[in-house]
Coordinates of C-alpha atoms in Angstrom, one line a residue:
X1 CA -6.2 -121.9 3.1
X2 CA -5.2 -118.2 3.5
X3 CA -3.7 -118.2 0.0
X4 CA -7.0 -120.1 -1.5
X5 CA -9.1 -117.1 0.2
X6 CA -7.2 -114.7 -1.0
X7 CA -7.5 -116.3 -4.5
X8 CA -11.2 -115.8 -4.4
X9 CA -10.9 -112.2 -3.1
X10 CA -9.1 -111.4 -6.2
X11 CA -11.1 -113.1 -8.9
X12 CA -14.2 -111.3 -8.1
X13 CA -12.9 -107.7 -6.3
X14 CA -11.0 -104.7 -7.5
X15 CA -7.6 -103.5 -5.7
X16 CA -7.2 -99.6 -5.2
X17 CA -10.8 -98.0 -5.1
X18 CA -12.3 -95.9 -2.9
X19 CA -15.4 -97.8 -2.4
X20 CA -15.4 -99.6 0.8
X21 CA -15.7 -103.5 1.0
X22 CA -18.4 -104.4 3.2
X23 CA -17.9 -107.5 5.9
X24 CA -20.8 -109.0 7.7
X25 CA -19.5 -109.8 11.0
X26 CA -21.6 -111.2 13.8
X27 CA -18.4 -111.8 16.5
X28 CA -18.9 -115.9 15.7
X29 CA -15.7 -117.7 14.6
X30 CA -16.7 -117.5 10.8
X31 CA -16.9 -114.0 10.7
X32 CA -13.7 -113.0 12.8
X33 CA -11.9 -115.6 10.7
X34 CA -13.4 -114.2 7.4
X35 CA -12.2 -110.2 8.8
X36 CA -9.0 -111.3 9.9
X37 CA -8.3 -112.9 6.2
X38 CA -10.2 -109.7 5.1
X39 CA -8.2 -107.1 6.5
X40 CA -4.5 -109.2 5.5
X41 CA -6.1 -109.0 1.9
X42 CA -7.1 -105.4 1.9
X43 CA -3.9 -104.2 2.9
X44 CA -2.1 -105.7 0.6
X45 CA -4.6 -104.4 -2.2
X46 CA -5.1 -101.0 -0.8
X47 CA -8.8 -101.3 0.2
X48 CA -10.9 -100.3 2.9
X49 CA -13.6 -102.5 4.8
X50 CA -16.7 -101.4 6.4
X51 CA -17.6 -103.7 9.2
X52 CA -21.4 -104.4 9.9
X53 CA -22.8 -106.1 13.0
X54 CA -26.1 -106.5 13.7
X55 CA -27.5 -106.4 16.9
X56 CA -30.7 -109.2 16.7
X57 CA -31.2 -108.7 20.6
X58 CA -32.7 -111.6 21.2
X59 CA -30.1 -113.1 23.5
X60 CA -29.6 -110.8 27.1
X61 CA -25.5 -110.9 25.8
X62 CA -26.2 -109.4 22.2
X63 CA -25.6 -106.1 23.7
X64 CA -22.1 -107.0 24.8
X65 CA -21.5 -109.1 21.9
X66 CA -22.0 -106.2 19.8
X67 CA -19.6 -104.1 21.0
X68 CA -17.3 -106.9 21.2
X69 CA -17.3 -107.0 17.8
X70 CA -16.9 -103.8 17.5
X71 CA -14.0 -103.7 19.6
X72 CA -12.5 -106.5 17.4
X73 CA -13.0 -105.0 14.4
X74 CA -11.6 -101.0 15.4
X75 CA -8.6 -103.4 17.2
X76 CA -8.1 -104.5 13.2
X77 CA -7.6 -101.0 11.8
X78 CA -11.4 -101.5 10.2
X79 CA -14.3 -98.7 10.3
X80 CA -17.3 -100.4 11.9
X81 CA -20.8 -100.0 12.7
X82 CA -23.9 -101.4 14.7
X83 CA -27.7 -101.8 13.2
X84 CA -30.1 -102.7 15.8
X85 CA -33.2 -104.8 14.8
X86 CA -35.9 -103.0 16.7
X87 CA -39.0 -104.9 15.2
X88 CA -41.4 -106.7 17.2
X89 CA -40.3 -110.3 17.7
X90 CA -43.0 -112.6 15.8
X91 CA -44.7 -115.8 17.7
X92 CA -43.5 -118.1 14.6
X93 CA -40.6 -118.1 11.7
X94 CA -38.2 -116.1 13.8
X95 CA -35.0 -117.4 12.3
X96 CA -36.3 -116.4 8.9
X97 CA -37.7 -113.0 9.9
X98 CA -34.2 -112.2 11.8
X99 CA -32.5 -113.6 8.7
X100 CA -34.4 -111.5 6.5
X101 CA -33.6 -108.6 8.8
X102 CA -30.3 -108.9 9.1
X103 CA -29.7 -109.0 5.3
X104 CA -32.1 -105.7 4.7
X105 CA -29.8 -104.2 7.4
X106 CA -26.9 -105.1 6.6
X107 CA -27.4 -104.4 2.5
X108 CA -28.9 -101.0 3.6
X109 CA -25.6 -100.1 5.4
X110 CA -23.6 -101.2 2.3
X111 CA -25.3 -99.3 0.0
X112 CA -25.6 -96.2 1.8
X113 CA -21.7 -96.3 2.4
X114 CA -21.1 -97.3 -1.4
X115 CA -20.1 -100.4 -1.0
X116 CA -21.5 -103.0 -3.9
X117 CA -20.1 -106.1 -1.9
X118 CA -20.8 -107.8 1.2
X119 CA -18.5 -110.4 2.5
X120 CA -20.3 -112.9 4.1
X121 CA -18.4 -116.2 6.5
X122 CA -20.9 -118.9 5.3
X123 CA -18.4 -122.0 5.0
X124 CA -18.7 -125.9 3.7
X125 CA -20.3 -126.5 6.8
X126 CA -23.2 -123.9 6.0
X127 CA -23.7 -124.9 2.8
X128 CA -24.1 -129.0 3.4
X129 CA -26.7 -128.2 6.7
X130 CA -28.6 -126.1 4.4
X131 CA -28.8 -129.1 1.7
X132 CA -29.7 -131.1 5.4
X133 CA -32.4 -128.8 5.8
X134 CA -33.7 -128.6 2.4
X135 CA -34.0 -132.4 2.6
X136 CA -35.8 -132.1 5.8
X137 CA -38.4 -130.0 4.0
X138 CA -37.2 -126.3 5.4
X139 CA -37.8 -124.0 2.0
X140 CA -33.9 -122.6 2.1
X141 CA -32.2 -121.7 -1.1
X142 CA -28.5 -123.3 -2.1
X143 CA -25.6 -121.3 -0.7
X144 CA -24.0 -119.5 -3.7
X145 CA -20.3 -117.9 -3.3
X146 CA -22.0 -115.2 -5.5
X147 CA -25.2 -114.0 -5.7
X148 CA -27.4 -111.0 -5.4
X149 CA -28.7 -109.6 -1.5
X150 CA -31.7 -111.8 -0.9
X151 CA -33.8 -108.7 0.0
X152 CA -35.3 -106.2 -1.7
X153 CA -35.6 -103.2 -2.2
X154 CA -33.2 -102.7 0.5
X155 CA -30.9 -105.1 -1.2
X156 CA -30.7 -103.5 -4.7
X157 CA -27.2 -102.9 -6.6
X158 CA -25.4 -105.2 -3.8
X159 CA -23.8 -108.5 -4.0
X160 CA -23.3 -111.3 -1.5
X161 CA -19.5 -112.7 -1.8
X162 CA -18.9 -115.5 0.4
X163 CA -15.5 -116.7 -0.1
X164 CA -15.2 -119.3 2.5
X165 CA -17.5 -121.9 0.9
X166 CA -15.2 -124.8 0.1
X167 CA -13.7 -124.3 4.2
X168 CA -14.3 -126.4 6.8
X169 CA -15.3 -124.2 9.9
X170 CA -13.1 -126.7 11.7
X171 CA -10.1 -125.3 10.0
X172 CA -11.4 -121.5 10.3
X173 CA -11.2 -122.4 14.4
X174 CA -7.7 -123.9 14.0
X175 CA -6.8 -119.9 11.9
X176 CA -8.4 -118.2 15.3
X177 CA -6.5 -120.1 17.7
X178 CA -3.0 -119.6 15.8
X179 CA -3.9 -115.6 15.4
X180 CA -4.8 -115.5 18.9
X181 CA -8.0 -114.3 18.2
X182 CA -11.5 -115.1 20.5
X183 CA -15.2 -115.5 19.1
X184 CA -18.6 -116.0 20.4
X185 CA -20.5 -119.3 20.4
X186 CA -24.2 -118.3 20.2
X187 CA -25.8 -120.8 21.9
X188 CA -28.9 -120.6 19.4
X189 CA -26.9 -122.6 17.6
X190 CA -26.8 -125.8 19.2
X191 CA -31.0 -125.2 20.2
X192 CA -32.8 -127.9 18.7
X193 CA -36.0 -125.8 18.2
X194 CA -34.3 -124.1 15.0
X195 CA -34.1 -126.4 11.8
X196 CA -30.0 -124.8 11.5
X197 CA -29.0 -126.9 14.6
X198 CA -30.9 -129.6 14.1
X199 CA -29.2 -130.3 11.0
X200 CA -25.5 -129.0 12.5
X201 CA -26.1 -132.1 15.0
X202 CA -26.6 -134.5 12.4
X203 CA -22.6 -133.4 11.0
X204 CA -20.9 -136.1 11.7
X205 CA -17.6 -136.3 14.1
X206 CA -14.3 -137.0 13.9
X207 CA -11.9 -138.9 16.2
X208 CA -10.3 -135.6 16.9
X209 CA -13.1 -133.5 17.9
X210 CA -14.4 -130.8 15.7
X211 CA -17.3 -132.1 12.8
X212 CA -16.3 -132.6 9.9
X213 CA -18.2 -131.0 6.9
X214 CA -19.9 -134.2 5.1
X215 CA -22.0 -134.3 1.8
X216 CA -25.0 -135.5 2.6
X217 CA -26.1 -137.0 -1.1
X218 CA -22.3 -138.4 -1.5
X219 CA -21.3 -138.8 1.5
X220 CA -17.9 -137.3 1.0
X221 CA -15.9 -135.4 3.5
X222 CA -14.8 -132.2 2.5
X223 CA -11.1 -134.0 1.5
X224 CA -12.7 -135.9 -0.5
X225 CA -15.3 -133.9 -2.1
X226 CA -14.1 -132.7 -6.0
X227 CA -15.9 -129.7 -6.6
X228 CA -16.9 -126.3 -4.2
X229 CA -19.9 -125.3 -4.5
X230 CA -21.2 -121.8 -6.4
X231 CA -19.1 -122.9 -9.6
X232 CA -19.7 -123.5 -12.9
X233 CA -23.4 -121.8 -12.6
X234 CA -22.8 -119.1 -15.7
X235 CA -22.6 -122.3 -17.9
X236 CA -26.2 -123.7 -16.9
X237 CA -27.9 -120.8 -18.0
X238 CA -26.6 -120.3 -21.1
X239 CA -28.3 -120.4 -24.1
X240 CA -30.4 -119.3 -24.0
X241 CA -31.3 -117.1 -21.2
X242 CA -33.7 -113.9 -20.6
X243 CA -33.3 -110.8 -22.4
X244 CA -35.0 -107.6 -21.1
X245 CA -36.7 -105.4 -24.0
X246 CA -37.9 -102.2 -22.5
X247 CA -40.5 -101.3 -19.9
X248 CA -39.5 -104.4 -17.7
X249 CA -40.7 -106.8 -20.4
X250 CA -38.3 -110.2 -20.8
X251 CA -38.2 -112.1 -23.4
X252 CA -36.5 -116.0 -24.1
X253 CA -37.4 -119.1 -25.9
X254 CA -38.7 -122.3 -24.8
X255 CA -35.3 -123.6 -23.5
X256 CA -34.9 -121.5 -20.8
X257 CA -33.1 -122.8 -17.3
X258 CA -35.6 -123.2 -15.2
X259 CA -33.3 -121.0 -12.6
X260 CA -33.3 -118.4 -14.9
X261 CA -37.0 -118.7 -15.5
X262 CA -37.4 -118.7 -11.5
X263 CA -35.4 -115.5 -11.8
X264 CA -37.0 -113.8 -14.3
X265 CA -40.7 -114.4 -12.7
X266 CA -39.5 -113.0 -9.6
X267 CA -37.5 -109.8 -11.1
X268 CA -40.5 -108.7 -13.0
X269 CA -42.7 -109.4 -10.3
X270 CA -41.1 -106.8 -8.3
X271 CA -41.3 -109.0 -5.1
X272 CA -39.6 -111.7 -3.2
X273 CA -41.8 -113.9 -4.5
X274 CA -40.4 -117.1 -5.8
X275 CA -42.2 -120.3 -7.8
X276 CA -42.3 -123.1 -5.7
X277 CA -39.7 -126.3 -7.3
X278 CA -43.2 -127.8 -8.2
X279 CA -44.5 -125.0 -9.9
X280 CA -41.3 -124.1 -11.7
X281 CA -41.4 -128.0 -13.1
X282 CA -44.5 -127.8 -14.0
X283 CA -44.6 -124.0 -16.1
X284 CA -41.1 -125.7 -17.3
X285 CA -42.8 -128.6 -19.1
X286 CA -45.6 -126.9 -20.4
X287 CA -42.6 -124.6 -22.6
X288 CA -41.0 -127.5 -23.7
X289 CA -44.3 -128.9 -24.9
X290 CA -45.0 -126.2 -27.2
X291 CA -48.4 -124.8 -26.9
X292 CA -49.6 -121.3 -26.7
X293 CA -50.7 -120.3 -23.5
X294 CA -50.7 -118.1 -20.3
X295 CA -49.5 -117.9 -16.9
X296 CA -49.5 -115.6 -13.7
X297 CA -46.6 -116.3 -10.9
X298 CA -45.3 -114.2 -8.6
X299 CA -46.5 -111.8 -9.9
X300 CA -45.7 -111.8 -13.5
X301 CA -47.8 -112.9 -16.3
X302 CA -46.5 -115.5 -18.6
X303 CA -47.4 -115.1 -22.6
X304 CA -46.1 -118.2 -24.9
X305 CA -46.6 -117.9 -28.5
X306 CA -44.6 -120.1 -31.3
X307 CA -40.9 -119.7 -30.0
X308 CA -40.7 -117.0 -28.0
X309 CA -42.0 -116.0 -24.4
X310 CA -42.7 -113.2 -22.7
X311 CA -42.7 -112.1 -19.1
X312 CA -44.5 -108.9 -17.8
X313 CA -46.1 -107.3 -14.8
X314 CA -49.3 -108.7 -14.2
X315 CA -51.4 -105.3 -13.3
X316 CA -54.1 -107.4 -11.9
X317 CA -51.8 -108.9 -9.2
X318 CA -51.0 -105.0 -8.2
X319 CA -54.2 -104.3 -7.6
X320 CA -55.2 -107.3 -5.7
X321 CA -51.7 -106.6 -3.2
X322 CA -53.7 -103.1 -2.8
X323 CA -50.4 -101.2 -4.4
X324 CA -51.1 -97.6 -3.4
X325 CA -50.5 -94.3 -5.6
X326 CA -46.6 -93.7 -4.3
X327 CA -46.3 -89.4 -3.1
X328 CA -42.8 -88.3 -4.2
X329 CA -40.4 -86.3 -1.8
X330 CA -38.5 -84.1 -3.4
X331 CA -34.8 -85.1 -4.5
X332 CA -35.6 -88.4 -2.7
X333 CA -35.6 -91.4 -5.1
X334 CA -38.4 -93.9 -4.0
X335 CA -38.8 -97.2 -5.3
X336 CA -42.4 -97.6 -6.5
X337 CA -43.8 -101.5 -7.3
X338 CA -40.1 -102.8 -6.6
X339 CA -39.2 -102.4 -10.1
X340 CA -38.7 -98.8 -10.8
X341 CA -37.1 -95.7 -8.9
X342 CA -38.6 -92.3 -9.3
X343 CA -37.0 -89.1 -8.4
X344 CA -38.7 -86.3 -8.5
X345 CA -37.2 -82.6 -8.4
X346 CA -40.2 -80.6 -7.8
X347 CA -42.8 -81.2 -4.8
X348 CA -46.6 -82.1 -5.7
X349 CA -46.2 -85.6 -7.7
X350 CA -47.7 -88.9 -7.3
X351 CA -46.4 -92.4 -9.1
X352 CA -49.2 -94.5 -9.8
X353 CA -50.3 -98.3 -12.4
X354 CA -51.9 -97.1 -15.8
X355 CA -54.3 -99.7 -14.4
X356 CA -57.6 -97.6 -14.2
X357 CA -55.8 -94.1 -16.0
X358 CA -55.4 -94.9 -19.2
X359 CA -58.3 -93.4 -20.9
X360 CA -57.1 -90.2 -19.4
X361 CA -53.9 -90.0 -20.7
X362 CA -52.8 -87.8 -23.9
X363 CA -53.8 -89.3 -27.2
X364 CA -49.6 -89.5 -27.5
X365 CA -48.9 -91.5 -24.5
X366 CA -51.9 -94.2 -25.5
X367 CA -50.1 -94.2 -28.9
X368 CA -46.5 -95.0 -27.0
X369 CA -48.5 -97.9 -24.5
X370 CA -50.3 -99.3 -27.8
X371 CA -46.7 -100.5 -28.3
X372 CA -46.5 -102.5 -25.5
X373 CA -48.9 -106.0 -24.9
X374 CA -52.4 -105.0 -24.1
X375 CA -52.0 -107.3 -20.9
X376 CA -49.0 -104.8 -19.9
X377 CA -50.2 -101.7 -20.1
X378 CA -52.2 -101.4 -17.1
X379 CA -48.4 -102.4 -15.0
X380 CA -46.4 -99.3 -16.8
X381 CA -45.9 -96.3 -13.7
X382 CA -47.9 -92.8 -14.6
X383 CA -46.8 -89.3 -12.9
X384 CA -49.8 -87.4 -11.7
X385 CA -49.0 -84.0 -10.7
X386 CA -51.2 -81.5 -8.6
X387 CA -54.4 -80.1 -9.7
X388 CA -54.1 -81.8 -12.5
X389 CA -56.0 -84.9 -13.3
X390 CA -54.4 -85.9 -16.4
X391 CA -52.0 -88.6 -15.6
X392 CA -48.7 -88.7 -18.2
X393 CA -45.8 -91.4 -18.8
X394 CA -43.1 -89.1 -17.9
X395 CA -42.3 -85.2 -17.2
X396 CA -38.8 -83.3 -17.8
X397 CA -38.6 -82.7 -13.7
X398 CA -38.6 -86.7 -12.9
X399 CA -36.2 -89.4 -13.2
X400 CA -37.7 -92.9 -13.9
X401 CA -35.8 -96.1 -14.2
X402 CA -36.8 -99.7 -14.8
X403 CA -34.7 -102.1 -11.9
X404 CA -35.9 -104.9 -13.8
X405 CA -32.8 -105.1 -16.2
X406 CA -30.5 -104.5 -13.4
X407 CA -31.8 -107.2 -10.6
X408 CA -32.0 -109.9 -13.1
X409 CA -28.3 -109.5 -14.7
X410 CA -27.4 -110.4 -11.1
X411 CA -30.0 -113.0 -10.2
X412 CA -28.2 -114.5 -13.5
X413 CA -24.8 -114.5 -13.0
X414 CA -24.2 -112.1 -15.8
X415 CA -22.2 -109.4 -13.4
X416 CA -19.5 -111.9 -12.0
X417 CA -17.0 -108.7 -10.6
X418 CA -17.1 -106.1 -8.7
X419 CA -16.4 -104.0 -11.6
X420 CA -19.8 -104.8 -13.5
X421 CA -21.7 -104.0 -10.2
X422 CA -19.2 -100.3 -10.1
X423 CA -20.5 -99.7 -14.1
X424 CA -24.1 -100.6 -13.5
X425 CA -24.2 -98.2 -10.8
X426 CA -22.6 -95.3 -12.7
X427 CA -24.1 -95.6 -15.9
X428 CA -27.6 -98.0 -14.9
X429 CA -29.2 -97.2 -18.5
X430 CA -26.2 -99.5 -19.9
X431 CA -26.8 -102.6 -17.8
X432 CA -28.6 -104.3 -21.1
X433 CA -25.1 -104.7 -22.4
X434 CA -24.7 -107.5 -19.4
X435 CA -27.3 -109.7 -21.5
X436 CA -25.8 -109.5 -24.9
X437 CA -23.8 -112.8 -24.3
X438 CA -24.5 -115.2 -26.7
X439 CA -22.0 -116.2 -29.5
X440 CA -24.0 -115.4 -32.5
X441 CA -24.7 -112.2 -31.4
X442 CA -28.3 -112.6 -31.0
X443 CA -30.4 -111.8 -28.2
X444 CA -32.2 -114.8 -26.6
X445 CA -35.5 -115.5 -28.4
X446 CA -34.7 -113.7 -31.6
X447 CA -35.4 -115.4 -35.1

């Protein structure tokens, strides 16, 4: 198992840098099995990991969980650190708001650290309650090995790396008890209220004791089952897939994967936002049937016309989720819409939609939004500096970029190692190279 893990570690990560890898560790048997593998790997190839708890405190024990954890991890050799969820605890969907809190956390940490990669201890187990659930009607996604932080902003220019996915937790217990190592068993998780432990009693058992991780559309035990889950997704979205084109415009054909159509609507949408599996099906069908037409979804406006189909920001949908003119902080970058950051370097400037200020911009920025759909326009960001009530596209003491490009060549599979995330960090401008993977040469959607 230990060499398997490893395996994985070194397909995706880089040996020897100074960025720290991050670890998710909550003090449950997962996560201390997924450190203890962790910190065998690293140093062997010379890393250093960054352990993250988070403190939920919804149990009268997190406290002292915590710092148990944090006692682990320091007894390891491994930096570590505590985030506290202070929020107010809401009535109803508290495992989704802590699970949403825990990943804005957690990716927040990372980032600020440097870290582009989070090790996370979901296992087979995870992944087949989740397909449980989803069959129960709970609206979770599919437990990818790799994929982008589910939140954002917080989560932006970090990936999720869960190497444990084709391990039984079962077998992670069996690791902890030949180490010597001790976990916590959060009682949450055998609490029938919660749609996770419903479907973790419906595992079945063994003669021997622990459950066994079972497919639940096969049937299969994990022995038996051919295939781990998170592979072979970069060859169902290819070709054709979406193609960014400047000012958070994407373009494809008519073929797109419907994942990487979810993907896209949600990227330029700037949100979390994501099409329902009958809404995707249905926008899906219409593409294949040919007609011209348009579409609004999570924000994004649809445009198919002949072959090719554009995605935008729909600058209606900004002003009806009351998106405010954004005040810059000096030497701060601030994400404005969830699709651009804006860092100013002098005080006394405000981001803001065209939506409503274009007739006061210079005759020479109307000329360069005349370039984009008329639909568009109204979405691009303006600057509006003190005193002056002319609004412009840009000025020589603010840095704009589009995140668009960026989110979506991870929501796509198209960064598969840590390296791609390292160059898309240092040099963001270049992450339309990510796209430029089909075998003619061509961009998706071009003639």
């Amino acid at each position: 198992m230990t060499a398997k893990v490893f395996a994985r570690l070194d397909a995706r990560l880089c040996p020897r840098i100074p960025a720290p890898l991050a670890v998710a560790v909550s003090g449950g048997g997962d996560s201390v099995a997924l450190l203890a593998m962790a910190v065998d790997w690293a140093r062997l190839r010379g890393r250093r990991l960054l352990v993250l708890t988070v403190d939920h405190r919804l149990n009268p024990e997190s406290a002292s969980w915590t710092r148990r954890a944090g006692d682990q991890a320091r007894a390891l050799g491994c930096a570590w650190r505590s985030l506290i969820w202070d929020a107010p605890v809401p009535g109803t969907g508290l495992p989704a708001a802590a699970r949403a809190a825990r990943h804005a956390l957690i990716a927040g940490a990372a980032r600020e650290a440097g870290a582009s990669v989070i090790l996370m201890a979901h296992t087979l187990d995870d992944a087949v309650e989740a397909d449980l659930m989803r069959a129960e009607g709970t609206p979770i996604g599919r437990v990818r090995e790799w994929s982008p932080s589910p939140v954002w902003p917080e989560g932006r220019e970090v990936q999720l790396f869960r190497p444990l996915l084709d391990v039984a937790r079962a077998d992670l217990r069996a690791l902890l008890v030949a180490r010597g190592l001790d976990w916590i068993e959060d009682p949450a998780n055998a609490d029938l209220r919660f749609a996770r432990a419903r479907a973790r009693s419906r595992l079945p058992l063994p003669s021997g004791g622990g459950r066994i991780a079972c497919d639940p559309t096969t049937g299969l035990s994990l022995a038996e089952r051919s295939e781990p889950p998170g592979e072979g997704v970069r060859g169902a979205l290819s070709p054709p897939a979406p193609l960014p084109t400047g000012e958070g415009i994407v373009a494809f054909d008519r073929l797109v994967d419907p994942r990487a159509l979810a993907a896209t609507l949600t990227c330029v949408g700037g949100g979390v936002r994501t099409p329902s599996g009958d809404q995707l099906e249905r926008l899906t069908r219409r593409l294949h049937d040919g007609g011209d037409f348009h579409a609004t979804l999570c924000g994004a406006r649809l445009s198919a016309r002949a072959d090719v189909v554009q995605v935008h920001r729909e600058p209606g949908d900004q002003r009806r989720a009351g998106l405010a003119p954004l005040r810059l902080e000096p030497g701060v970058g601030a994400i404005w819409d969830g699709r651009y950051e804006v860092t100013a370097d002098a005080p006394g400037l405000t981001v803001a939609a065209a939506l409503g200020r274009m007739a006061s911009l210079a005759p020479a920025d109307r000329a360069a939004l005349s370039a984009l759909p008329a639909a568009a326009r109204g979405a691009v960001p303006v600057l509006i500096r003190d005193g002056d009530s002319r609004p412009v596209l840009a000025a020589p003491d603010v840095r704009m970029r589009s995140l668009v490009p960026l989110r979506l060549a991870g929501a796509l599979d198209l960064m598969p190692h840590e390296t791609d995330l390292i160059a898309a960090r240092m040099a963001p401008d270049a992450v339309n190279a990510y796209f430029e993977f089909h075998t003619d040469g061509r961009p998706a959607g071009a003639a």
